[in-house]
mmCIF file of C-alpha atoms in Angstrom:
data_model
loop_
_atom_site.group_PDB
_atom_site.id
_atom_site.type_symbol
_atom_site.label_atom_id
_atom_site.label_comp_id
_atom_site.label_asym_id
_atom_site.label_seq_id
_atom_site.Cartn_x
_atom_site.Cartn_y
_atom_site.Cartn_z
ATOM 1 C CA MET T 1 18.957 -45.183 49.501
ATOM 2 C CA ALA T 2 16.881 -42.016 49.156
ATOM 3 C CA GLU T 3 19.932 -40.185 47.589
ATOM 4 C CA PHE T 4 20.255 -42.929 44.982
ATOM 5 C CA SER T 5 16.614 -42.823 44.219
ATOM 6 C CA TYR T 6 16.830 -39.090 43.617
ATOM 7 C CA GLU T 7 19.800 -39.516 41.317
ATOM 8 C CA ILE T 8 17.847 -42.040 39.232
ATOM 9 C CA LEU T 9 14.762 -39.841 39.054
ATOM 10 C CA ALA T 10 16.806 -36.848 38.035
ATOM 11 C CA ALA T 11 18.499 -39.139 35.330
ATOM 12 C CA ILE T 12 15.103 -40.121 34.182
ATOM 13 C CA LEU T 13 13.989 -36.601 33.854
ATOM 14 C CA VAL T 14 17.040 -35.369 31.913
ATOM 15 C CA ILE T 15 16.669 -38.327 29.553
ATOM 16 C CA GLY T 16 12.998 -37.695 29.250
ATOM 17 C CA PHE T 17 13.759 -34.219 28.341
ATOM 18 C CA ILE T 18 16.234 -34.951 25.768
ATOM 19 C CA VAL T 19 13.772 -37.393 24.184
ATOM 20 C CA LEU T 20 11.124 -34.735 24.217
ATOM 21 C CA LEU T 21 13.383 -32.335 22.624
ATOM 22 C CA SER T 22 14.619 -34.705 19.951
ATOM 23 C CA VAL T 23 10.783 -35.600 19.078
ATOM 24 C CA GLU T 24 10.207 -31.890 18.781
ATOM 25 C CA TYR T 25 13.139 -31.277 16.592
ATOM 26 C CA LEU T 26 12.305 -34.280 14.313
ATOM 27 C CA TRP T 27 8.700 -32.943 14.025
ATOM 28 C CA LEU T 28 9.934 -29.584 13.009
ATOM 29 C CA TYR T 29 12.332 -31.031 10.858
ATOM 30 C CA LEU T 30 9.513 -33.201 9.068
ATOM 31 C CA LEU T 31 7.410 -30.095 8.937
ATOM 32 C CA SER T 32 10.214 -28.101 7.159
ATOM 33 C CA ARG T 33 10.670 -30.843 4.812
ATOM 34 C CA LYS T 34 7.075 -31.118 3.986
ATOM 35 C CA ASN T 35 6.711 -27.280 3.352
ATOM 36 C CA GLU T 36 9.756 -27.402 1.141
ATOM 37 C CA GLU T 37 8.233 -30.399 -0.768
ATOM 38 C CA ARG T 38 5.099 -28.494 -1.144
ATOM 39 C CA GLU T 39 6.924 -25.341 -2.433
ATOM 40 C CA LEU T 40 8.857 -27.226 -4.985
ATOM 41 C CA LEU T 41 5.773 -29.028 -6.088
ATOM 42 C CA LYS T 42 4.192 -25.745 -6.559
ATOM 43 C CA ARG T 43 7.119 -24.364 -8.332
ATOM 44 C CA GLU T 44 7.149 -27.388 -10.774
ATOM 45 C CA ILE T 45 3.366 -26.957 -11.317
ATOM 46 C CA ASN T 46 3.693 -23.171 -11.699
ATOM 47 C CA ASN T 47 6.546 -23.677 -14.418
ATOM 48 C CA ARG T 48 4.623 -26.425 -16.246
ATOM 49 C CA ILE T 49 1.602 -24.304 -16.397
ATOM 50 C CA HIS T 50 3.469 -21.216 -17.721
ATOM 51 C CA ALA T 51 5.074 -23.151 -20.398
ATOM 52 C CA MET T 52 1.729 -24.839 -21.545
ATOM 53 C CA ILE T 53 0.031 -21.449 -21.714
ATOM 54 C CA GLU T 54 2.980 -20.097 -23.807
ATOM 55 C CA SER T 55 2.421 -23.241 -26.143
ATOM 56 C CA TYR T 56 -1.086 -22.551 -26.377
ATOM 57 C CA LEU T 57 -0.801 -18.731 -27.046
ATOM 58 C CA TYR T 58 2.063 -19.240 -29.728
ATOM 59 C CA SER T 59 0.680 -22.428 -31.409
ATOM 60 C CA PRO T 60 1.068 -21.750 -35.222
ATOM 61 C CA THR T 61 -2.425 -23.082 -36.132
ATOM 62 C CA SER T 62 -5.933 -23.052 -34.697
ATOM 63 C CA SER T 63 -5.913 -27.010 -34.503
ATOM 64 C CA SER T 64 -2.704 -26.899 -32.494
ATOM 65 C CA ARG T 65 -3.757 -24.338 -30.255
ATOM 66 C CA ALA T 66 -6.968 -26.346 -29.481
ATOM 67 C CA ALA T 67 -4.871 -29.315 -28.734
ATOM 68 C CA GLU T 68 -2.682 -27.291 -26.526
ATOM 69 C CA LEU T 69 -5.649 -25.958 -24.538
ATOM 70 C CA GLU T 70 -7.119 -29.361 -24.130
ATOM 71 C CA SER T 71 -3.796 -30.571 -22.863
ATOM 72 C CA LEU T 72 -3.558 -27.742 -20.358
ATOM 73 C CA ILE T 73 -7.310 -28.181 -19.037
ATOM 74 C CA GLN T 74 -6.625 -32.032 -18.653
ATOM 75 C CA TYR T 75 -3.379 -31.466 -16.664
ATOM 76 C CA ILE T 76 -5.137 -28.951 -14.278
ATOM 77 C CA GLY T 77 -8.150 -31.153 -13.811
ATOM 78 C CA ASP T 78 -9.927 -30.754 -10.410
ATOM 79 C CA GLU T 79 -6.757 -30.385 -8.433
ATOM 80 C CA ALA T 80 -7.021 -27.183 -6.259
ATOM 81 C CA VAL T 81 -3.336 -26.409 -6.286
ATOM 82 C CA LYS T 82 -3.288 -26.531 -10.229
ATOM 83 C CA LYS T 83 -6.390 -24.471 -10.552
ATOM 84 C CA ASP T 84 -4.772 -21.764 -8.399
ATOM 85 C CA GLU T 85 -1.301 -21.656 -9.871
ATOM 86 C CA ALA T 86 -3.326 -21.336 -13.412
ATOM 87 C CA ALA T 87 -5.319 -18.552 -12.001
ATOM 88 C CA ALA T 88 -2.162 -16.845 -10.810
ATOM 89 C CA ALA T 89 -0.682 -17.155 -14.242
ATOM 90 C CA PHE T 90 -3.461 -15.783 -15.847
ATOM 91 C CA VAL T 91 -3.524 -12.755 -13.536
ATOM 92 C CA GLU T 92 0.171 -12.195 -14.183
ATOM 93 C CA LEU T 93 -0.387 -12.190 -17.966
ATOM 94 C CA MET T 94 -3.362 -9.827 -17.603
ATOM 95 C CA HIS T 95 -1.074 -7.399 -15.754
ATOM 96 C CA ARG T 96 0.896 -7.156 -19.014
ATOM 97 C CA ALA T 97 -2.050 -6.807 -21.150
ATOM 98 C CA SER T 98 -0.954 -3.697 -22.627
ATOM 99 C CA ASP T 99 2.175 -5.445 -24.151
ATOM 100 C CA ILE T 100 0.082 -8.409 -25.356
ATOM 101 C CA PRO T 101 -1.093 -8.205 -29.020
ATOM 102 C CA SER T 102 -5.096 -8.186 -29.533
ATOM 103 C CA LYS T 103 -5.208 -11.665 -30.970
ATOM 104 C CA LYS T 104 -3.396 -13.215 -28.009
ATOM 105 C CA LEU T 105 -5.839 -11.389 -25.830
ATOM 106 C CA ASP T 106 -8.767 -12.986 -27.598
ATOM 107 C CA LEU T 107 -6.987 -16.505 -26.783
ATOM 108 C CA LEU T 108 -6.558 -15.515 -23.088
ATOM 109 C CA ASN T 109 -10.265 -14.815 -22.997
ATOM 110 C CA VAL T 110 -10.991 -18.266 -24.314
ATOM 111 C CA LEU T 111 -8.390 -19.778 -21.548
ATOM 112 C CA TYR T 112 -10.448 -17.860 -19.028
ATOM 113 C CA GLU T 113 -13.840 -19.153 -19.784
ATOM 114 C CA ARG T 114 -12.497 -22.679 -19.585
ATOM 115 C CA LEU T 115 -10.456 -22.028 -16.417
ATOM 116 C CA ASN T 116 -13.553 -20.197 -14.783
ATOM 117 C CA PRO T 117 -11.291 -18.985 -11.771
ATOM 118 C CA VAL T 118 -14.298 -16.893 -10.201
ATOM 119 C CA LEU T 119 -16.455 -19.960 -9.888
ATOM 120 C CA PHE T 120 -13.459 -21.694 -8.175
ATOM 121 C CA TYR T 121 -12.637 -19.004 -5.705
ATOM 122 C CA ALA T 122 -16.299 -18.339 -5.004
ATOM 123 C CA ASP T 123 -16.767 -21.938 -4.049
ATOM 124 C CA ILE T 124 -13.783 -21.754 -1.647
ATOM 125 C CA LEU T 125 -15.255 -18.394 -0.071
ATOM 126 C CA LYS T 126 -18.347 -20.617 0.882
ATOM 127 C CA LYS T 127 -16.704 -23.846 1.983
ATOM 128 C CA GLY T 128 -13.029 -23.093 2.934
ATOM 129 C CA ASN T 129 -11.529 -22.337 6.318
ATOM 130 C CA ASP T 130 -10.556 -18.865 7.677
ATOM 131 C CA SER T 131 -7.250 -18.759 5.693
ATOM 132 C CA GLU T 132 -8.962 -20.229 2.451
ATOM 133 C CA LYS T 133 -11.638 -17.672 2.808
ATOM 134 C CA SER T 134 -9.163 -14.750 3.130
ATOM 135 C CA TYR T 135 -7.164 -15.974 0.053
ATOM 136 C CA ALA T 136 -10.228 -16.409 -2.080
ATOM 137 C CA ALA T 137 -11.758 -13.089 -1.176
ATOM 138 C CA ARG T 138 -8.367 -11.344 -2.513
ATOM 139 C CA ARG T 139 -8.306 -13.494 -5.608
ATOM 140 C CA LEU T 140 -11.908 -12.559 -6.476
ATOM 141 C CA ALA T 141 -10.794 -9.015 -6.311
ATOM 142 C CA ASP T 142 -7.956 -9.718 -8.736
ATOM 143 C CA PHE T 143 -10.673 -11.010 -11.170
ATOM 144 C CA SER T 144 -12.827 -7.967 -10.373
ATOM 145 C CA ALA T 145 -15.691 -10.157 -9.490
ATOM 146 C CA THR T 146 -18.109 -7.635 -8.590
ATOM 147 C CA ASP T 147 -20.921 -10.147 -8.680
ATOM 148 C CA HIS T 148 -19.574 -11.569 -5.431
ATOM 149 C CA ILE T 149 -19.376 -8.334 -3.549
ATOM 150 C CA GLU T 150 -22.251 -9.534 -1.139
ATOM 151 C CA ASP T 151 -20.530 -12.883 -0.462
ATOM 152 C CA ILE T 152 -17.198 -11.229 0.550
ATOM 153 C CA ARG T 153 -19.151 -8.550 2.680
ATOM 154 C CA VAL T 154 -20.270 -11.238 4.854
ATOM 155 C CA LEU T 155 -16.851 -11.982 5.872
ATOM 156 C CA LEU T 156 -16.780 -8.335 7.418
ATOM 157 C CA GLU T 157 -18.665 -9.833 10.407
ATOM 158 C CA ASP T 158 -16.344 -12.466 11.040
ATOM 159 C CA LYS T 159 -14.553 -12.879 14.320
ATOM 160 C CA HIS T 160 -11.176 -13.282 13.071
ATOM 161 C CA ALA T 161 -9.242 -10.101 12.315
ATOM 162 C CA ASP T 162 -7.311 -11.523 9.315
ATOM 163 C CA VAL T 163 -10.505 -12.738 7.550
ATOM 164 C CA ILE T 164 -12.091 -9.094 8.094
ATOM 165 C CA TYR T 165 -8.874 -7.435 6.930
ATOM 166 C CA ASN T 166 -8.721 -9.464 3.671
ATOM 167 C CA ALA T 167 -12.409 -9.064 3.040
ATOM 168 C CA ALA T 168 -12.212 -5.319 3.554
ATOM 169 C CA MET T 169 -9.082 -5.022 1.177
ATOM 170 C CA ALA T 170 -10.843 -7.144 -1.578
ATOM 171 C CA LEU T 171 -14.024 -4.969 -1.326
ATOM 172 C CA SER T 172 -11.986 -1.929 -1.658
ATOM 173 C CA GLU T 173 -10.172 -3.153 -4.805
ATOM 174 C CA LEU T 174 -13.665 -4.043 -6.134
ATOM 175 C CA GLY T 175 -14.705 -0.515 -5.495
ATOM 176 C CA ASP T 176 -17.341 -1.263 -3.018
ATOM 177 C CA MET T 177 -17.694 2.351 -1.292
ATOM 178 C CA ASP T 178 -20.207 1.337 1.202
ATOM 179 C CA SER T 179 -18.092 -1.390 2.812
ATOM 180 C CA VAL T 180 -14.877 0.818 2.922
ATOM 181 C CA VAL T 181 -17.070 3.468 4.967
ATOM 182 C CA VAL T 182 -18.364 0.811 7.160
ATOM 183 C CA PHE T 183 -14.924 -0.662 7.908
ATOM 184 C CA ALA T 184 -13.608 2.798 8.499
ATOM 185 C CA LYS T 185 -16.255 3.651 10.867
ATOM 186 C CA LYS T 186 -15.803 0.268 12.711
ATOM 187 C CA TYR T 187 -12.156 0.775 13.338
ATOM 188 C CA GLU T 188 -12.023 4.565 13.827
ATOM 189 C CA ASN T 189 -11.352 4.446 17.497
ATOM 190 C CA ASN T 190 -8.720 1.818 17.251
ATOM 191 C CA ARG T 191 -5.882 4.060 16.058
ATOM 192 C CA ARG T 192 -3.234 1.808 17.003
ATOM 193 C CA TYR T 193 -4.462 -0.725 14.673
ATOM 194 C CA SER T 194 -6.249 1.196 12.079
ATOM 195 C CA HIS T 195 -3.849 3.812 10.679
ATOM 196 C CA ARG T 196 -1.468 1.579 8.445
ATOM 197 C CA VAL T 197 -4.715 -0.596 7.631
ATOM 198 C CA LEU T 198 -6.779 2.370 6.807
ATOM 199 C CA LEU T 199 -4.180 3.788 4.452
ATOM 200 C CA GLU T 200 -3.754 0.699 2.748
ATOM 201 C CA LEU T 201 -7.479 0.188 2.384
ATOM 202 C CA LEU T 202 -8.006 3.816 0.852
ATOM 203 C CA GLN T 203 -4.927 3.454 -1.471
ATOM 204 C CA THR T 204 -6.423 0.094 -2.580
ATOM 205 C CA PHE T 205 -9.737 1.525 -3.555
ATOM 206 C CA ARG T 206 -10.828 1.267 -7.223
ATOM 207 C CA GLY T 207 -13.664 3.799 -7.371
ATOM 208 C CA ASP T 208 -14.470 7.437 -7.107
ATOM 209 C CA ARG T 209 -11.939 8.764 -4.559
ATOM 210 C CA VAL T 210 -13.314 12.215 -4.573
ATOM 211 C CA GLN T 211 -16.655 10.851 -3.547
ATOM 212 C CA LEU T 212 -15.230 8.396 -1.016
ATOM 213 C CA ILE T 213 -13.572 11.198 0.775
ATOM 214 C CA HIS T 214 -16.593 13.231 0.786
ATOM 215 C CA ARG T 215 -18.518 10.104 2.371
ATOM 216 C CA LEU T 216 -15.963 9.671 4.902
ATOM 217 C CA TYR T 217 -15.966 13.494 5.796
ATOM 218 C CA GLU T 218 -19.786 13.234 6.268
ATOM 219 C CA GLU T 219 -19.743 9.906 8.319
ATOM 220 C CA CYS T 220 -16.348 9.621 10.350
ATOM 221 C CA ASP T 221 -14.497 11.353 12.947
ATOM 222 C CA THR T 222 -11.672 13.659 12.230
ATOM 223 C CA TYR T 223 -9.093 10.960 12.648
ATOM 224 C CA VAL T 224 -10.607 9.025 9.727
ATOM 225 C CA LYS T 225 -10.787 12.297 7.704
ATOM 226 C CA ALA T 226 -7.106 13.128 8.243
ATOM 227 C CA THR T 227 -6.148 9.507 7.238
ATOM 228 C CA ALA T 228 -8.161 9.813 4.007
ATOM 229 C CA VAL T 229 -6.484 12.956 3.081
ATOM 230 C CA LYS T 230 -3.316 11.534 3.706
ATOM 231 C CA ALA T 231 -3.947 8.484 1.530
ATOM 232 C CA TYR T 232 -4.875 10.634 -1.630
ATOM 233 C CA THR T 233 -2.533 13.377 -1.295
ATOM 234 C CA ALA T 234 -0.295 11.935 -3.975
ATOM 235 C CA ASP T 235 -3.139 11.893 -6.178
ATOM 236 C CA HIS T 236 -3.168 15.617 -6.495
ATOM 237 C CA LEU T 237 -6.958 15.826 -6.312
ATOM 238 C CA GLU T 238 -7.900 19.386 -7.431
ATOM 239 C CA GLU T 239 -11.554 18.775 -6.815
ATOM 240 C CA LEU T 240 -10.870 18.460 -3.071
ATOM 241 C CA ALA T 241 -9.264 21.848 -2.864
ATOM 242 C CA GLU T 242 -11.957 23.440 -1.085
ATOM 243 C CA LEU T 243 -12.272 20.717 1.433
ATOM 244 C CA TYR T 244 -8.409 21.171 2.268
ATOM 245 C CA ILE T 245 -8.926 24.832 2.537
ATOM 246 C CA ASP T 246 -11.709 24.162 4.985
ATOM 247 C CA GLY T 247 -9.247 21.802 7.037
ATOM 248 C CA LEU T 248 -6.732 24.637 7.430
ATOM 249 C CA SER T 249 -8.939 26.118 10.152
ATOM 250 C CA SER T 250 -9.655 22.899 11.926
ATOM 251 C CA SER T 251 -8.844 22.801 15.671
ATOM 252 C CA GLU T 252 -7.658 19.103 15.149
ATOM 253 C CA VAL T 253 -4.033 19.505 14.448
ATOM 254 C CA ASN T 254 -3.661 16.174 12.491
ATOM 255 C CA LEU T 255 -6.463 17.016 10.018
ATOM 256 C CA LYS T 256 -5.028 20.583 9.753
ATOM 257 C CA ILE T 257 -1.450 19.185 8.915
ATOM 258 C CA ALA T 258 -3.033 16.680 6.238
ATOM 259 C CA CYS T 259 -4.883 19.430 4.574
ATOM 260 C CA VAL T 260 -2.038 21.853 4.469
ATOM 261 C CA LYS T 261 0.124 19.042 2.932
ATOM 262 C CA ALA T 262 -2.471 17.871 0.441
ATOM 263 C CA LEU T 263 -2.952 21.668 -0.584
ATOM 264 C CA ALA T 264 0.679 22.039 -0.771
ATOM 265 C CA GLN T 265 1.142 19.318 -3.232
ATOM 266 C CA LEU T 266 -1.398 20.847 -5.589
ATOM 267 C CA GLY T 267 1.262 23.546 -6.330
ATOM 268 C CA ASN T 268 -1.368 25.890 -7.517
ATOM 269 C CA PRO T 269 -0.251 29.511 -7.408
ATOM 270 C CA LYS T 270 -4.050 30.534 -6.517
ATOM 271 C CA TYR T 271 -3.448 28.910 -3.033
ATOM 272 C CA GLU T 272 -0.368 30.846 -2.349
ATOM 273 C CA GLN T 273 -2.091 33.077 0.105
ATOM 274 C CA LYS T 274 -3.519 30.081 2.007
ATOM 275 C CA MET T 275 0.205 28.826 2.140
ATOM 276 C CA GLU T 276 1.455 32.164 3.522
ATOM 277 C CA ILE T 277 -1.371 31.852 6.298
ATOM 278 C CA ALA T 278 -0.235 28.474 7.122
ATOM 279 C CA LEU T 279 3.368 29.581 7.355
ATOM 280 C CA ASN T 280 2.269 31.713 10.346
ATOM 281 C CA ASP T 281 0.682 28.775 12.100
ATOM 282 C CA LYS T 282 1.802 27.874 15.789
ATOM 283 C CA ASN T 283 2.480 24.358 14.729
ATOM 284 C CA TRP T 284 5.850 23.870 13.126
ATOM 285 C CA VAL T 285 4.790 20.953 11.151
ATOM 286 C CA VAL T 286 2.077 23.103 9.428
ATOM 287 C CA ARG T 287 4.789 25.601 8.809
ATOM 288 C CA LEU T 288 6.897 23.109 7.237
ATOM 289 C CA ALA T 289 4.159 21.760 4.995
ATOM 290 C CA ALA T 290 3.649 25.401 3.890
ATOM 291 C CA VAL T 291 7.169 25.815 2.805
ATOM 292 C CA THR T 292 6.791 22.625 0.519
ATOM 293 C CA GLY T 293 3.724 24.312 -1.045
ATOM 294 C CA LEU T 294 5.595 27.532 -1.601
ATOM 295 C CA GLU T 295 8.406 25.957 -3.197
ATOM 296 C CA LYS T 296 6.015 24.132 -5.529
ATOM 297 C CA ILE T 297 4.357 27.442 -6.428
ATOM 298 C CA GLY T 298 7.714 29.261 -6.820
ATOM 299 C CA THR T 299 6.472 32.721 -7.611
ATOM 300 C CA GLU T 300 8.282 35.843 -6.624
ATOM 301 C CA THR T 301 5.984 36.382 -3.638
ATOM 302 C CA ALA T 302 6.212 32.794 -2.621
ATOM 303 C CA LEU T 303 10.178 33.333 -2.493
ATOM 304 C CA GLU T 304 9.723 36.403 -0.420
ATOM 305 C CA ALA T 305 7.802 34.202 2.090
ATOM 306 C CA LEU T 306 10.285 31.483 2.028
ATOM 307 C CA VAL T 307 12.941 34.018 2.788
ATOM 308 C CA ARG T 308 10.883 35.111 5.886
ATOM 309 C CA ALA T 309 10.773 31.438 6.755
ATOM 310 C CA THR T 310 14.521 31.071 6.969
ATOM 311 C CA GLN T 311 14.016 33.050 10.190
ATOM 312 C CA ASP T 312 11.659 30.556 11.560
ATOM 313 C CA GLU T 313 12.278 29.621 15.338
ATOM 314 C CA GLU T 314 12.297 25.858 14.373
ATOM 315 C CA TRP T 315 15.237 24.362 12.587
ATOM 316 C CA TRP T 316 13.370 21.963 10.331
ATOM 317 C CA VAL T 317 11.394 24.914 8.993
ATOM 318 C CA ARG T 318 14.353 27.269 8.290
ATOM 319 C CA ASN T 319 16.216 24.393 6.795
ATOM 320 C CA ALA T 320 13.512 23.374 4.387
ATOM 321 C CA ALA T 321 12.873 27.093 3.447
ATOM 322 C CA ALA T 322 16.586 27.517 2.770
ATOM 323 C CA LYS T 323 16.578 24.635 0.642
ATOM 324 C CA ALA T 324 13.627 25.561 -1.287
ATOM 325 C CA ILE T 325 14.969 28.833 -2.164
ATOM 326 C CA VAL T 326 18.136 27.176 -3.359
ATOM 327 C CA THR T 327 16.363 24.973 -5.453
ATOM 328 C CA ILE T 328 14.031 27.420 -7.165
ATOM 329 C CA ASP T 329 16.115 30.708 -7.118
ATOM 330 C CA PHE T 330 18.056 30.095 -10.141
ATOM 331 C CA HIS T 331 19.494 33.614 -10.304
ATOM 332 C CA LEU T 332 20.572 33.633 -6.639
ATOM 333 C CA VAL T 333 18.752 37.051 -5.922
ATOM 334 C CA TYR T 334 16.893 35.497 -3.006
ATOM 335 C CA VAL T 335 19.943 33.513 -2.054
ATOM 336 C CA GLU T 336 21.997 36.639 -1.775
ATOM 337 C CA LYS T 337 19.264 38.490 -0.037
ATOM 338 C CA VAL T 338 19.546 36.072 2.888
ATOM 339 C CA LEU T 339 23.217 35.660 3.017
ATOM 340 C CA SER T 340 23.713 39.532 3.223
ATOM 341 C CA GLY T 341 21.087 40.019 5.969
ATOM 342 C CA TYR T 342 21.559 40.272 9.588
ATOM 343 C CA ASP T 343 20.069 36.837 10.526
ATOM 344 C CA LYS T 344 22.818 34.498 11.134
ATOM 345 C CA TYR T 345 20.770 31.324 11.443
ATOM 346 C CA ALA T 346 19.134 32.063 8.291
ATOM 347 C CA ALA T 347 22.256 32.691 6.476
ATOM 348 C CA ASP T 348 23.678 29.448 7.814
ATOM 349 C CA ALA T 349 20.719 27.446 6.580
ATOM 350 C CA VAL T 350 20.916 28.801 3.217
ATOM 351 C CA LYS T 351 24.812 28.252 2.992
ATOM 352 C CA ASN T 352 24.387 24.520 4.095
ATOM 353 C CA ALA T 353 21.468 24.030 1.515
ATOM 354 C CA LEU T 354 23.725 25.744 -1.161
ATOM 355 C CA TYR T 355 26.926 23.660 -0.267
ATOM 356 C CA LYS T 356 24.848 20.369 -0.369
ATOM 357 C CA GLN T 357 23.398 21.388 -3.911
ATOM 358 C CA ILE T 358 26.874 22.032 -5.124
ATOM 359 C CA LYS T 359 28.254 18.831 -3.823
ATOM 360 C CA MET T 360 25.408 16.983 -5.448
ATOM 361 C CA ASN T 361 26.098 18.445 -8.761
ATOM 362 C CA GLY T 362 29.659 17.680 -8.659
ATOM 363 C CA GLY T 363 30.898 21.177 -7.797
ATOM 364 C CA ALA T 364 28.530 23.149 -9.913
ATOM 365 C CA PHE T 365 25.544 25.119 -8.985
ATOM 366 C CA GLN T 366 22.388 24.065 -11.220
#
């Protein structure tokens, strides 16, 4: 009897488990269908709004344009989804502003005044949930809504990381230097989290980047300084050359590497001596960055320094130096100098770089 009872109990548990799985599967299926329907509706709304905006912009007469505009505004009404899609369509058009005739831009300004997207997102920023606030902050940045910087700043003190992140990115895009510095200082000790985020934050900044780096240098640790230098290396900021030069003597290796790379990217012959000094650094990554700088400078003395670098103990440095020589030594004078020398490793590095370039050029050296 006991054995029979256990079998029944086991059967009941199995059936219950199957029912539970079935319910969960059904719930997930319904949720997926609901999301698909929502996305389909958004696409339909988006397509219709785009079509109505095009009709408005390209109507042949002022009366027909007015009618198209009223039709669009009535279609949008007070529906949040439609307002958001209309705002997104407007931003998309403004990204192509350079290709739009001035008369059409005037019509877009009229549309902007009727849509009033800043007011719409500002209201969401105050009343929405965490996800909605994050989204509204980024949208306000899209519309350069500097009047709402203070409202977005409040979100930096939120307890949710996603809200803080989006608020910081929005403020950076709005050029709010004070908030960028505050955010950087707040996370300067959380390196696992902050490196990628700090890079994105700084690269998003729409303001005086030179002034921002000076602020970060005054108020933050070497980790943030190095990250800031990396973020703007591609900007080739000649105004920061002295700052980079100071970084060459830093005891913090990451800052030194960042500064050598940034100075190297300037490619200015007047920093050639600094590159040659860096070429003798004990850290091979610093030496590798110096090779890049010397390649960009490309003078006779830079080539001489690169020849010496082909004898470096580190393979990566030798290989980069060899590649640099092959790239800029059009007359093969320095290539031959290395090949005829006594250093087998240097010669092998140059041969390898030479073969690669010939192969890339279809069998010809260029």
